[in-house]
Short mmCIF file of C-alpha atoms and ligand atoms in Angstrom, two decimals:
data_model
loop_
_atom_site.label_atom_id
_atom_site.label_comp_id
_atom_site.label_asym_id
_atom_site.label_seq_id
_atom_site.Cartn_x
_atom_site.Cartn_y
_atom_site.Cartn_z
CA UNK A 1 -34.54 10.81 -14.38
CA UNK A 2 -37.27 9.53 -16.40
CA UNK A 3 -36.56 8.66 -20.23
CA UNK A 4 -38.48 10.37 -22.63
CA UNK A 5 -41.80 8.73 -23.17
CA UNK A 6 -42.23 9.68 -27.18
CA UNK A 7 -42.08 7.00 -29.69
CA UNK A 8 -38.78 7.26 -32.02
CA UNK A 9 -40.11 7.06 -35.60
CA UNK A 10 -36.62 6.70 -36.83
CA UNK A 11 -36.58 3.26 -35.72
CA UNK A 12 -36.72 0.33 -38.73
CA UNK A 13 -39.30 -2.27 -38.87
CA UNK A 14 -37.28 -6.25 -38.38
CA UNK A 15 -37.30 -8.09 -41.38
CA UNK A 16 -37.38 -11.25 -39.91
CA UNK A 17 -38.10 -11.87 -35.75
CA UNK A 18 -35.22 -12.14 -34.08
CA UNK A 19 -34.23 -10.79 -31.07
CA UNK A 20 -30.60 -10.17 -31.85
CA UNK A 21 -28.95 -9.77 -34.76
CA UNK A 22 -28.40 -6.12 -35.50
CA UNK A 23 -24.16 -6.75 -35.26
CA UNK A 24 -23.80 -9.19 -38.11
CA UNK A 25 -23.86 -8.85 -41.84
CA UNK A 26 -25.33 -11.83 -42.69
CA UNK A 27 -27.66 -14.35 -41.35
CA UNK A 28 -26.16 -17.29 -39.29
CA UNK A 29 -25.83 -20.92 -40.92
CA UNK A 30 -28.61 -23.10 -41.23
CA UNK A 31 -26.36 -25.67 -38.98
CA UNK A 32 -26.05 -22.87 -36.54
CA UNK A 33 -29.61 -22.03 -36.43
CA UNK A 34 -30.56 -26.05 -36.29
CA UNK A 35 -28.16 -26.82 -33.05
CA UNK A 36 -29.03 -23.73 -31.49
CA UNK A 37 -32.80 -23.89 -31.78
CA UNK A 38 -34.43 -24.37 -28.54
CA UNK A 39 -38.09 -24.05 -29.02
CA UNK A 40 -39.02 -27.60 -29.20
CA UNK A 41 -38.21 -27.87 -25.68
CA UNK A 42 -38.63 -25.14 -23.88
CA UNK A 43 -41.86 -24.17 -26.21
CA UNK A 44 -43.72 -25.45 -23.03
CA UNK A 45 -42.06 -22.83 -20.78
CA UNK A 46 -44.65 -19.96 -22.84
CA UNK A 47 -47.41 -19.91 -20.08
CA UNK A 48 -44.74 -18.61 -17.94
CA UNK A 49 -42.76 -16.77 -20.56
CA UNK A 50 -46.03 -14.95 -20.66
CA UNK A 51 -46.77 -13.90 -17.20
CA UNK A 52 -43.50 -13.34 -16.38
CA UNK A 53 -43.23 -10.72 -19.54
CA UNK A 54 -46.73 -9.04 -18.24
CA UNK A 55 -45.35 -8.96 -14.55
CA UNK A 56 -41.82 -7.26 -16.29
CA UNK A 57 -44.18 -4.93 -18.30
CA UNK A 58 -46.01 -3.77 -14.90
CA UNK A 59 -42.02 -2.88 -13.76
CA UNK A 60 -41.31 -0.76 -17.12
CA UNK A 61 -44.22 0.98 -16.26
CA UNK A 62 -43.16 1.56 -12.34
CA UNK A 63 -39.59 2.49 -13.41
CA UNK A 64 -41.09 5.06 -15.66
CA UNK A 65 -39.85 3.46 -19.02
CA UNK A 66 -43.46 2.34 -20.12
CA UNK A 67 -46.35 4.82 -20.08
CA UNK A 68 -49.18 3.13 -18.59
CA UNK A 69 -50.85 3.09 -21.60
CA UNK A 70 -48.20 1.45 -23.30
CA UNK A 71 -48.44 -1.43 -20.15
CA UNK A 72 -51.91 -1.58 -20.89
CA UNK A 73 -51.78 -2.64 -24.47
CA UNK A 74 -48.99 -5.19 -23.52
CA UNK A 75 -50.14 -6.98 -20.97
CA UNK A 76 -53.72 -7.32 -23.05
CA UNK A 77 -51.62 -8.19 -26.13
CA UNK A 78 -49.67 -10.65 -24.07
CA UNK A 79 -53.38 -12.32 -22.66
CA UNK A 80 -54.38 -12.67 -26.47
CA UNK A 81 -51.12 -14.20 -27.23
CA UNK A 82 -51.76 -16.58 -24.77
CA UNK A 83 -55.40 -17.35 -25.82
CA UNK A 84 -53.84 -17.28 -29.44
CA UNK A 85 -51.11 -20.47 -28.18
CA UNK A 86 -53.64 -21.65 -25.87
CA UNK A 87 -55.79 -23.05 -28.65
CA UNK A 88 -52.71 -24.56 -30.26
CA UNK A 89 -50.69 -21.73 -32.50
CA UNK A 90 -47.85 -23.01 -33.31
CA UNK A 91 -44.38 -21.88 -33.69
CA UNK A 92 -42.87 -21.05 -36.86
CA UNK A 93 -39.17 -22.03 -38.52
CA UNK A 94 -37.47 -18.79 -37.43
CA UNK A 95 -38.86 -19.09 -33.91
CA UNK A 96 -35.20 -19.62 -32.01
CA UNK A 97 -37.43 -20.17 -28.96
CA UNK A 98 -39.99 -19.43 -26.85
CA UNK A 99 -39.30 -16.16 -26.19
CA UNK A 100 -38.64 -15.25 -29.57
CA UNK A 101 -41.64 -16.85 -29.91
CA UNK A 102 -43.77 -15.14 -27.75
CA UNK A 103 -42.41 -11.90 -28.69
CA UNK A 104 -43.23 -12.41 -32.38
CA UNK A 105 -46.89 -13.13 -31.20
CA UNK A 106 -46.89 -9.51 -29.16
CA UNK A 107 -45.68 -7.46 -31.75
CA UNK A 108 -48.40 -8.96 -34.13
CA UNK A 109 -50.69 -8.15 -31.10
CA UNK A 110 -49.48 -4.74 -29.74
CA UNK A 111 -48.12 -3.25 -32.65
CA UNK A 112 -44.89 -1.08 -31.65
CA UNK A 113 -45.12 -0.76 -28.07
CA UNK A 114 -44.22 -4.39 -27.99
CA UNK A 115 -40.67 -3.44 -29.13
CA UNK A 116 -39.81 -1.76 -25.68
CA UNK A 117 -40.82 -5.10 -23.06
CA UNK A 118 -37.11 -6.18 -23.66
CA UNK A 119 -35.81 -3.22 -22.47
CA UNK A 120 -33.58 -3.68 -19.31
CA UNK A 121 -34.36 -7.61 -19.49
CA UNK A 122 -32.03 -10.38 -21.40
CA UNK A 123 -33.18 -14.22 -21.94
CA UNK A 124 -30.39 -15.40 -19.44
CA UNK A 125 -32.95 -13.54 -16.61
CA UNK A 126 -35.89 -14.30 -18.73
CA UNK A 127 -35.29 -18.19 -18.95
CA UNK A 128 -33.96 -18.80 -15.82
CA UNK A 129 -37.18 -16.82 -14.46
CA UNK A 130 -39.53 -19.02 -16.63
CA UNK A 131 -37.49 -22.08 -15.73
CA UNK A 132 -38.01 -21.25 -11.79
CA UNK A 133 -42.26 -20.92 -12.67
CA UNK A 134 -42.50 -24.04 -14.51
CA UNK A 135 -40.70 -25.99 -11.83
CA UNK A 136 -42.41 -24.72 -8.75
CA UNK A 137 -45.65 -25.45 -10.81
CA UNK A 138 -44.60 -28.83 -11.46
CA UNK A 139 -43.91 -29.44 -7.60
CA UNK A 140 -47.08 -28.31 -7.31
CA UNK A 141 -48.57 -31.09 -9.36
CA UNK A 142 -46.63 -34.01 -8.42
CA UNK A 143 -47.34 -33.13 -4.49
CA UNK A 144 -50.49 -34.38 -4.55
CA UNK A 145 -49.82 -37.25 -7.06
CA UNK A 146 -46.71 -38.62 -4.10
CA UNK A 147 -49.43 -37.98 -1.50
CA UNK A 148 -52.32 -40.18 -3.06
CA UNK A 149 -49.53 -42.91 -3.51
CA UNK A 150 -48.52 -42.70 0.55
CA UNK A 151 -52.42 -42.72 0.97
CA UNK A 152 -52.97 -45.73 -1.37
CA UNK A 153 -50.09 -47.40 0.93
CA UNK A 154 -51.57 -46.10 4.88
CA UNK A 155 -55.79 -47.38 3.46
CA UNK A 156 -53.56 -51.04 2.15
CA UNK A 157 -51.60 -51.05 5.95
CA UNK A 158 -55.06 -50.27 7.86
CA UNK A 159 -56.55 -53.88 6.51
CA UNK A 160 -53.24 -55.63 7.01
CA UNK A 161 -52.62 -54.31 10.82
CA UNK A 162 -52.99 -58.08 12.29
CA UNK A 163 -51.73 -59.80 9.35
CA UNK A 164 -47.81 -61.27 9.27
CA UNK A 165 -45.23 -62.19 7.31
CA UNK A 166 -41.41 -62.62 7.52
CA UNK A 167 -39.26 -59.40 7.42
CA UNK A 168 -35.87 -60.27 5.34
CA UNK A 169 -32.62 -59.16 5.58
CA UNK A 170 -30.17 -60.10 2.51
CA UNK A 171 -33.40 -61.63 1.40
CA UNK A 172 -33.37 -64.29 4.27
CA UNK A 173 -36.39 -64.35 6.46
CA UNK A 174 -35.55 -62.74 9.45
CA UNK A 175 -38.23 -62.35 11.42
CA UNK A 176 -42.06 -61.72 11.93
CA UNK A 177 -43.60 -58.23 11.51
CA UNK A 178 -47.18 -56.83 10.49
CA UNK A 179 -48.01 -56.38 7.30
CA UNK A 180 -49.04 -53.34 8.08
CA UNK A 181 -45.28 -52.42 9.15
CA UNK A 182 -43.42 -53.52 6.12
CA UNK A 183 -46.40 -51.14 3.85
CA UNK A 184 -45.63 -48.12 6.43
CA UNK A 185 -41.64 -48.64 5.82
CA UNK A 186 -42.01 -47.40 2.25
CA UNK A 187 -44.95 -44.86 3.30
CA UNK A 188 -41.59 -42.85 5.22
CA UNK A 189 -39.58 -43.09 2.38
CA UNK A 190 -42.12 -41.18 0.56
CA UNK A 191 -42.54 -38.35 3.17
CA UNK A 192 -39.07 -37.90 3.00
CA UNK A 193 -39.17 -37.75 -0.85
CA UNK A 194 -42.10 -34.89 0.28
CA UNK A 195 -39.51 -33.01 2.12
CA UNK A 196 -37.18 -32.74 -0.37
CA UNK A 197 -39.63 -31.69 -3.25
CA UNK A 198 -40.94 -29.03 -1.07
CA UNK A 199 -36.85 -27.99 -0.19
CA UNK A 200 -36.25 -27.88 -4.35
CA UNK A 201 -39.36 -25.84 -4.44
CA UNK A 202 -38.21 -23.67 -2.03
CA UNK A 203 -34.49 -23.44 -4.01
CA UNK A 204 -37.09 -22.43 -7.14
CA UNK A 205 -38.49 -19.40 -5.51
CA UNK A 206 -36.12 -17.00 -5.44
CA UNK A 207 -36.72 -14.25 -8.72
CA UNK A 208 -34.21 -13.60 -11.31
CA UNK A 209 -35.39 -11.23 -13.63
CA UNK A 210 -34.05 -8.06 -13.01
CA UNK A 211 -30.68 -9.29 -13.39
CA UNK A 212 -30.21 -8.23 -16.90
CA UNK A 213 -27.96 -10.38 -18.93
CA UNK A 214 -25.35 -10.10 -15.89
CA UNK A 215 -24.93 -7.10 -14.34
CA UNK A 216 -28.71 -6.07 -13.48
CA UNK A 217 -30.79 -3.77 -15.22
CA UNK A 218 -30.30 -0.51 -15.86
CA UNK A 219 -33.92 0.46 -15.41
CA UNK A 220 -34.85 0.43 -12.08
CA UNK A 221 -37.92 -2.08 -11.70
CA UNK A 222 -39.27 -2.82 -8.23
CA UNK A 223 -38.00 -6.25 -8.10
CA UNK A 224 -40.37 -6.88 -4.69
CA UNK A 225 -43.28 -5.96 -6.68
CA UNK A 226 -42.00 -8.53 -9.30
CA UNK A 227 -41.52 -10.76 -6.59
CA UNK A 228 -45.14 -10.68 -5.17
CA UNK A 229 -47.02 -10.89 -8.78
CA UNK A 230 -45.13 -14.23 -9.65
CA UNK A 231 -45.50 -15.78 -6.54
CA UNK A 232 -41.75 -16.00 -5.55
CA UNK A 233 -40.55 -15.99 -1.77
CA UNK A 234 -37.72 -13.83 -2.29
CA UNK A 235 -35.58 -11.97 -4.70
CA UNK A 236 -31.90 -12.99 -5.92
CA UNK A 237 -28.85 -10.94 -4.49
CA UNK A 238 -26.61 -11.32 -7.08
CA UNK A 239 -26.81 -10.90 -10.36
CA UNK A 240 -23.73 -12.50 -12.03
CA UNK A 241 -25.54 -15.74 -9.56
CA UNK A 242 -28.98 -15.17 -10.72
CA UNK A 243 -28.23 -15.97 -14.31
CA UNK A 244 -26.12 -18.68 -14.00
CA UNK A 245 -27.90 -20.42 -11.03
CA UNK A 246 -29.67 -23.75 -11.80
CA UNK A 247 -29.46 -25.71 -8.42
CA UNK A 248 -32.84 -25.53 -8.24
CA UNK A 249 -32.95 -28.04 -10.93
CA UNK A 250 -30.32 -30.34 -9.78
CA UNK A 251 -32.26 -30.02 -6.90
CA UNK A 252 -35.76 -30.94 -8.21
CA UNK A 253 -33.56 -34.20 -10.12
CA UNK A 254 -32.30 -35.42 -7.12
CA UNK A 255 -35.64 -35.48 -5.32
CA UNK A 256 -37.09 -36.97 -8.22
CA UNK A 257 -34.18 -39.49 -8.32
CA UNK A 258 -34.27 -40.25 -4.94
CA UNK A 259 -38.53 -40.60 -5.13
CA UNK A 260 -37.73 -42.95 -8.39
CA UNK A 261 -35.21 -44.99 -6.48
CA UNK A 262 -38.28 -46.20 -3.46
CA UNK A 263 -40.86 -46.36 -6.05
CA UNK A 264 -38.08 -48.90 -7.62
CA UNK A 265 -37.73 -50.59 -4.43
CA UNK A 266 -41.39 -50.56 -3.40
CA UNK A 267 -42.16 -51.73 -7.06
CA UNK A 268 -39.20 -54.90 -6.44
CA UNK A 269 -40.79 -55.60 -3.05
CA UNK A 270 -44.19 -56.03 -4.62
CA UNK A 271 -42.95 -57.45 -8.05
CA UNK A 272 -41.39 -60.22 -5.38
CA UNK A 273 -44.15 -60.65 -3.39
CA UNK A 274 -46.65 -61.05 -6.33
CA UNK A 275 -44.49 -64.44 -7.89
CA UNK A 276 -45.89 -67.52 -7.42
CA UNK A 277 -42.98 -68.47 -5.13
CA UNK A 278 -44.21 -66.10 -2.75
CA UNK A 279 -47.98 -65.24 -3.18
CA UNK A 280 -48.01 -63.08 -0.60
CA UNK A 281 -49.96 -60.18 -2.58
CA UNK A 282 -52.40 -60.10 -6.24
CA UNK A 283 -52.18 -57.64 -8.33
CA UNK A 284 -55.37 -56.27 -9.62
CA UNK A 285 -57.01 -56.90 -13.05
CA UNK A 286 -56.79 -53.55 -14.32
CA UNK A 287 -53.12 -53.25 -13.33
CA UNK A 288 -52.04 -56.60 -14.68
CA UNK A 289 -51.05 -56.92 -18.15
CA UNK A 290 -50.89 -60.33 -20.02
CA UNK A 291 -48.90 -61.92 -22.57
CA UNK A 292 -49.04 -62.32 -26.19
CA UNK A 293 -47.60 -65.56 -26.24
CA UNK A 294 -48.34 -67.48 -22.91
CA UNK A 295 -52.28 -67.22 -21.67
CA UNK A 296 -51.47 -67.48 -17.98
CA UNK A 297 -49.76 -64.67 -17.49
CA UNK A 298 -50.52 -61.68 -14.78
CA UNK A 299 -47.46 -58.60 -15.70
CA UNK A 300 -47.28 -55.98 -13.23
CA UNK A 301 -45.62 -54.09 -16.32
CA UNK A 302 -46.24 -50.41 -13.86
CA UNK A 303 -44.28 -51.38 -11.26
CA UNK A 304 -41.40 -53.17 -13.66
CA UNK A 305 -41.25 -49.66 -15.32
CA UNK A 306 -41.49 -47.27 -11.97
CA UNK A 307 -38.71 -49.82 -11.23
CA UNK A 308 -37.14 -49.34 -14.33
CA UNK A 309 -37.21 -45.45 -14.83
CA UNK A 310 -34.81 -44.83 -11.47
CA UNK A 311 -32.07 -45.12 -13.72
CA UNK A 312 -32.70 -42.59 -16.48
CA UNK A 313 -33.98 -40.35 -13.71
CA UNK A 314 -30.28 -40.91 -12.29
CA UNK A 315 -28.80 -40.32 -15.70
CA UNK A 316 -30.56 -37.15 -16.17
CA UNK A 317 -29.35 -35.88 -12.94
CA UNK A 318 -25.60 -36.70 -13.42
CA UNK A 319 -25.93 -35.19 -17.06
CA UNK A 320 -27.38 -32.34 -15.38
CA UNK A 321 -24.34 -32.10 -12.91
CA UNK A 322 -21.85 -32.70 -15.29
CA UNK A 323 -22.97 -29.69 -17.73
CA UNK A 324 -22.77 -27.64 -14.57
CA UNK A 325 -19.27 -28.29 -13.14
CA UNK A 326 -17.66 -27.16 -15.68
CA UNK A 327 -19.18 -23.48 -16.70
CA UNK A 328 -17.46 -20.30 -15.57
CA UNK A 329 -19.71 -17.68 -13.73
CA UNK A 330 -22.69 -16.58 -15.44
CA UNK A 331 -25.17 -17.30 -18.51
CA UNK A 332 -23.65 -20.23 -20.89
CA UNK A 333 -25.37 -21.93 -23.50
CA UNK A 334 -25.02 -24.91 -22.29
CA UNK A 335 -27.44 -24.24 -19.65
CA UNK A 336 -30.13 -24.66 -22.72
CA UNK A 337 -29.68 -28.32 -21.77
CA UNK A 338 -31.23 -28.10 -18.52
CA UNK A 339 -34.72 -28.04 -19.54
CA UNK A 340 -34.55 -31.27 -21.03
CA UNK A 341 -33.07 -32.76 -18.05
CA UNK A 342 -36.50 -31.43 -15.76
CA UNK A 343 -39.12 -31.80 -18.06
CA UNK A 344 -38.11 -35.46 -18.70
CA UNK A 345 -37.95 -36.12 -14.93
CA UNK A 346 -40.89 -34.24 -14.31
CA UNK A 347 -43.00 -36.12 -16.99
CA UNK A 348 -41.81 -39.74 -15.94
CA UNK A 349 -42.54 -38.84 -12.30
CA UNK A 350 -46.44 -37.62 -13.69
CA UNK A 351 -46.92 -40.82 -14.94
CA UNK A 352 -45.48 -42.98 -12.99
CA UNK A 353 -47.09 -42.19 -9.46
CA UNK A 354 -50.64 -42.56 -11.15
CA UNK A 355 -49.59 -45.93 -12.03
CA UNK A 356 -47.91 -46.96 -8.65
CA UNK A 357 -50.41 -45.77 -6.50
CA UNK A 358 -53.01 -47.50 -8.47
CA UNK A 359 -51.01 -50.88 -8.49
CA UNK A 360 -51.08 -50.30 -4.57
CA UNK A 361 -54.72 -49.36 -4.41
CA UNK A 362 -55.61 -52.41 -5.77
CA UNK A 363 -53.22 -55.35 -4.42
CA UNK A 364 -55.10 -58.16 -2.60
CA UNK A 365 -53.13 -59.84 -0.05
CA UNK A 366 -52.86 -63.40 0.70
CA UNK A 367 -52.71 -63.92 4.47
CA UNK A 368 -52.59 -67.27 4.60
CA UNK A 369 -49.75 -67.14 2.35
CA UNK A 370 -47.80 -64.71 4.20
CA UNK A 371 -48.31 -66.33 7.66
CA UNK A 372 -47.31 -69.86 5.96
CA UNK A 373 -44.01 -67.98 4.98
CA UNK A 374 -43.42 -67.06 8.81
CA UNK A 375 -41.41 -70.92 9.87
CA UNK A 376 -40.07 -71.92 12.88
CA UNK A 377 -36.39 -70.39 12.78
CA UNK A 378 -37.75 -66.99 12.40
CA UNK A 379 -38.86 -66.98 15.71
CA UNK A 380 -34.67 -67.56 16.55
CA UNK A 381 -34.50 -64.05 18.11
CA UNK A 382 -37.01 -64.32 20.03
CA UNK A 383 -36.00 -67.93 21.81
CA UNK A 384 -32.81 -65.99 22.60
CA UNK A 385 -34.36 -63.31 24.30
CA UNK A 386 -36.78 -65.40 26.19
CA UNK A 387 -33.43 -67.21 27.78
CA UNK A 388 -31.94 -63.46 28.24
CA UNK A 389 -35.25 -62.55 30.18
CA UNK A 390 -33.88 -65.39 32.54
CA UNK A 391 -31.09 -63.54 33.08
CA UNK A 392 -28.78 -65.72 30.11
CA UNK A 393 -26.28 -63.85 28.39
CA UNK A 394 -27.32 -62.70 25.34
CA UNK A 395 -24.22 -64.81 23.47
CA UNK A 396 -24.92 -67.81 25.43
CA UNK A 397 -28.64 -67.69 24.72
CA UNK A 398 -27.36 -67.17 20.97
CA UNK A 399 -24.92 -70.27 21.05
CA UNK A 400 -27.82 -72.23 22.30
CA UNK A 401 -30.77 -71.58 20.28
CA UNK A 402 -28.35 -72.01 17.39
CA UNK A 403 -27.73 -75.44 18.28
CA UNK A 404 -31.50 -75.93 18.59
CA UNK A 405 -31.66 -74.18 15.05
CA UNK A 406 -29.20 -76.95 13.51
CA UNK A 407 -30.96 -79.90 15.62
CA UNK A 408 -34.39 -78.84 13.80
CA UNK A 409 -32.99 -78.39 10.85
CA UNK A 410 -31.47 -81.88 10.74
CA UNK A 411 -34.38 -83.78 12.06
CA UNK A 412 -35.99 -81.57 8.72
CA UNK A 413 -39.21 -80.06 11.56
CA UNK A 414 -39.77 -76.83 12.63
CA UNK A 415 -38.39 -75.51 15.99
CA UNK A 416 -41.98 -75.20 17.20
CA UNK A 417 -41.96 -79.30 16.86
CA UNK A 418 -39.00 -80.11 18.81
CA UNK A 419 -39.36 -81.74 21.85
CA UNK A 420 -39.26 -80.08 25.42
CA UNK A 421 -36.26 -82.19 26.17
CA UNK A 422 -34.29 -80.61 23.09
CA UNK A 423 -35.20 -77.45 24.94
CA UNK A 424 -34.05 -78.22 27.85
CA UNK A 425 -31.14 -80.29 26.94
CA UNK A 426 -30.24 -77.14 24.91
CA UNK A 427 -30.21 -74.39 27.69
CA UNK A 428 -31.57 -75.23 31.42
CA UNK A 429 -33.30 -72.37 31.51
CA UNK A 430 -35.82 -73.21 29.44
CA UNK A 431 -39.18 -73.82 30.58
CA UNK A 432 -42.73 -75.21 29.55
CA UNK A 433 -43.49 -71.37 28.97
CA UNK A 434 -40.93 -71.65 26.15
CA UNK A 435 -43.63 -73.57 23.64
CA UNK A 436 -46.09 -70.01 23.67
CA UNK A 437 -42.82 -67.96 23.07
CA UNK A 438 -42.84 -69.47 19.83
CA UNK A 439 -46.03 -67.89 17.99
CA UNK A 440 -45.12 -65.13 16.17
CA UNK A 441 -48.26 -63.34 17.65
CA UNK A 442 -45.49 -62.92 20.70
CA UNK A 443 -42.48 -62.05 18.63
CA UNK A 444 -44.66 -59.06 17.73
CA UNK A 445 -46.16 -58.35 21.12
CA UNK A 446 -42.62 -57.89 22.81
CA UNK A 447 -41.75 -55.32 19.93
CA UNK A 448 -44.01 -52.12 21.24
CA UNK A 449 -40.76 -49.92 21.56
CA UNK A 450 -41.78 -47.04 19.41
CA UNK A 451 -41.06 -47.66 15.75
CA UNK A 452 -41.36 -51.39 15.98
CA UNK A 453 -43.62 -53.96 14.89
CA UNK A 454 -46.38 -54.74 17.82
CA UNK A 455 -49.40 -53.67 16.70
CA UNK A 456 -50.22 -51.23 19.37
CA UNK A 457 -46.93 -49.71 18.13
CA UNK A 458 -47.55 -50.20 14.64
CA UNK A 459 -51.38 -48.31 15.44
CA UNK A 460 -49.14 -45.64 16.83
CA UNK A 461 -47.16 -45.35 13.47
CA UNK A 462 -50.74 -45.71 11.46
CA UNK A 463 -52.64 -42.50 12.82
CA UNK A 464 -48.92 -40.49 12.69
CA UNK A 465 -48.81 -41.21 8.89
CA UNK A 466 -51.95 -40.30 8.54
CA UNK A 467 -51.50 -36.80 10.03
CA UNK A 468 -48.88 -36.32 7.67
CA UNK A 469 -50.89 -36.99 5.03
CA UNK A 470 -53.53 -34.73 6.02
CA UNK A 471 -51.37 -32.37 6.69
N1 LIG B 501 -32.88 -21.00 -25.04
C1 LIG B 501 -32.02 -20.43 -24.05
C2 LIG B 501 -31.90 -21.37 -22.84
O1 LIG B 501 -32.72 -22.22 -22.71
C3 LIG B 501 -32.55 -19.12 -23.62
C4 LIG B 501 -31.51 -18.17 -23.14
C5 LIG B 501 -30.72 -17.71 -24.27
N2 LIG B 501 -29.82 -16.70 -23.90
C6 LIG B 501 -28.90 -16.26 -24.72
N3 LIG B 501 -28.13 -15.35 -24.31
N4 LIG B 501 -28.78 -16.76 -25.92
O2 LIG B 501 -31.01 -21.29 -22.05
#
């Protein structure tokens, strides 16, 4: 049945804005009001706040509890309260928070019919709706930031193709690869950190509001049609859920944690790379800082603080978790801490992957440097394998190209210098062949197994990150 439609004049005018109340005698403490206050944070949820409110004001009116007048004059008053915060009105002492906010604005706006948009809705559906908006916008905006980074890296690993220098393990050379290789290994990482921003969007999209405070509304909104205006994929199926839910954050904070973690170790390769001790790369002019005290100096202060901010991504994230684990079903107030949690992430990320992929963008590299760096015992490996290709075992080819490794260390020459009777005296089965095994040109052409380091290989790995990227 429909409700009656006519206004009830019986019905007092608020002395203050607030959107509860009505049960107590006297105000709450100032202390109270000062811990609970939420609008400094989630004051920037009010873009959302307000299109979700016009999309629930659309529902009233399908459900038969708004006339459509009365959705006329709120979903105008709610565009003028947006114009009114758009050009920087600003939230006053009682304001508990945005939606208190925003509802204060609408009643100036709309007059009485603004009294009946909270009907059937509570702030646990509200915020978690408004939450769920912000972050799938936010996803939105850092997708393309991540993707001009991975592009900044695959343009940087086009020019470096024929170019080598040592790979390390436990920071030991280990042998030679492509430049181009080593820039493509973090260029994965980041498409993986893709995947998993698109997966918390996907968490985000699922539509709250309609759940009521717990139980679902009373007033029987087409949640679909809810569904479609704000651009969610589907609706929740539980109500007592819906309210309580806020994987999608952790979510989002993990991706971001995990995206923070290989800018960190991108940002310690390159910090590395850039010292004097190795030389392998320059950063460029406008993304070097210099000291105060010592005139020398080149800082590449973006990529020390991309490394640094991993951590208080990481911190955020377990905070996050921890405030979770411990709340029984439904709405809690502690769940006002979440916002914090995202928006922090979410800002660091914003500014950070600017930065990084502009530190990228503009790295020379040193190729003379980086070849100098590739010495004799790196091509270790590959001595051993040329012996297994004469049908050696692989641990007797081992045994002897270490002993070659000690007799060239000892004599303080490269194993490229040793003569062809160390060779030989070493293992019988090597040959004169053995002296062109040694470029590292021919470490890299025996490595064209898919996902290694010869460069027809590494070509291969070039044009499939850059259909990703396009994609
Ligand atoms: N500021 C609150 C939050 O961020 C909004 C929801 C408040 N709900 C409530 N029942 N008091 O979580």
């Amino acid at each position: 049945m429909r409700p009656d439609l006519t206004p009830d004049p019986s019905s007092p005018a608020p002395a203050s804005h607030k959107l509860w109340g009505g049960r107590f005698a006297g105000g709450p403490a100032p202390e109270l009001e000062a811990v609970n206050r939420s609008i400094g944070t989630d004051i920037r949820l009010w873009p959302f706040d307000v299109r979700l409110s016009k999309g629930w004001a659309r529902g009233l009116g399908a459900a038969g509890v708004l006339t459509a007048d009365e959705v006329t004059v709120i979903r105008d008053g709610l565009d003028r309260v947006a114009s009114r915060i758009g050009s920087g009105e600003q939230p006053i002492g009682s304001d508990e928070d945005v939606h208190t906010f925003v509802d204060r604005l609408l009643h100036e706006e709309a007059g009485d019919p603004a009294g009946r948009l909270h009907t059937g809705r509570s702030r646990n559906d509200q915020v978690a709706t408004g939450a769920r908006l912000w972050t799938m916008d936010a996803i939105d905006r850092l997708l393309p930031m991540l993707t001009a980074l991975m592009q900044a890296l695959v343009e940087q690993a086009e020019s470096q193709i024929d170019a080598i220098l040592p790979a390390y393990t436990h920071l030991q050379r280990a042998q030679p690869v492509s430049a181009a290789h080593w820039l493509l290994a973090h260029v994965w990482a980041f498409q993986r950190d893709r995947q998993r921003l698109v997966a918390a969007r996907t968490t985000a999209a699922v539509l709250p509001l309609g759940s009521g405070a717990i139980a679902g509304s009373a007033f029987a909104v087409p949640r679909d049609l809810l569904c479609d205006e704000l651009g969610f994929a589907s609706v929740s199926p539980n109500s007592i859920d819906a309210v309580g839910d806020r994987d999608f954050i952790a979510d989002t904070l993990y991706a971001l944690t995990m995206l923070g973690t290989h800018l960190s170790r991108l940002a310690e390769d390159l910090i590395l790379y850039g010292s004097s001790e190795f030389g392998f790369v320059r950063f460029g002019d406008a993304y070097s800082t210099g000291s105060s005290m010592m005139p020398q100096k080149r800082n590449p202060d973006a990529l020390e603080l991309a490394r640094g901010s991993a951590g208080r991504m990481l911190g955020d994230l377990t905070a996050l978790l921890v405030t979770i684990k411990g709340l029984p079903s439904g709405y809690n107030k502690d769940l006002q801490e979440d916002k914090r949690t995202l928006f922090a992430a979410v800002d660091g990320m914003a500014l950070l992957l600017p930065a990084v992929a502009g530190s990228v963008a503009t790295l020379t590299f040193d190729r003379k440097r980086m070849r100098a760096a590739v010495s004799g015992g790196l091509m270790a490996t590959d001595l051993a394998d040329y012996l297994v290709r004469k049908r050696v075992t692989f641990r007797d080819a081992h045994g002897a190209v270490g002993r070659l490794v000690r007799e060239a260390e000892e004599a303080g020459v490269e194993l490229w210098d040793l003569p062809m009777a160390s060779f030989s005296a070493a293992h019988p089965a090597f040959e004169g062949d053995v002296l062109e095994e040694l470029k590292p040109e021919k470490s890299l052409s025996h490595r064209e197994i898919p996902g290694g380091t010869g460069i027809n290989a590494v070509r291969a790995q070039l044009a499939a990150a850059k259909g990703l990227i396009a994609s």
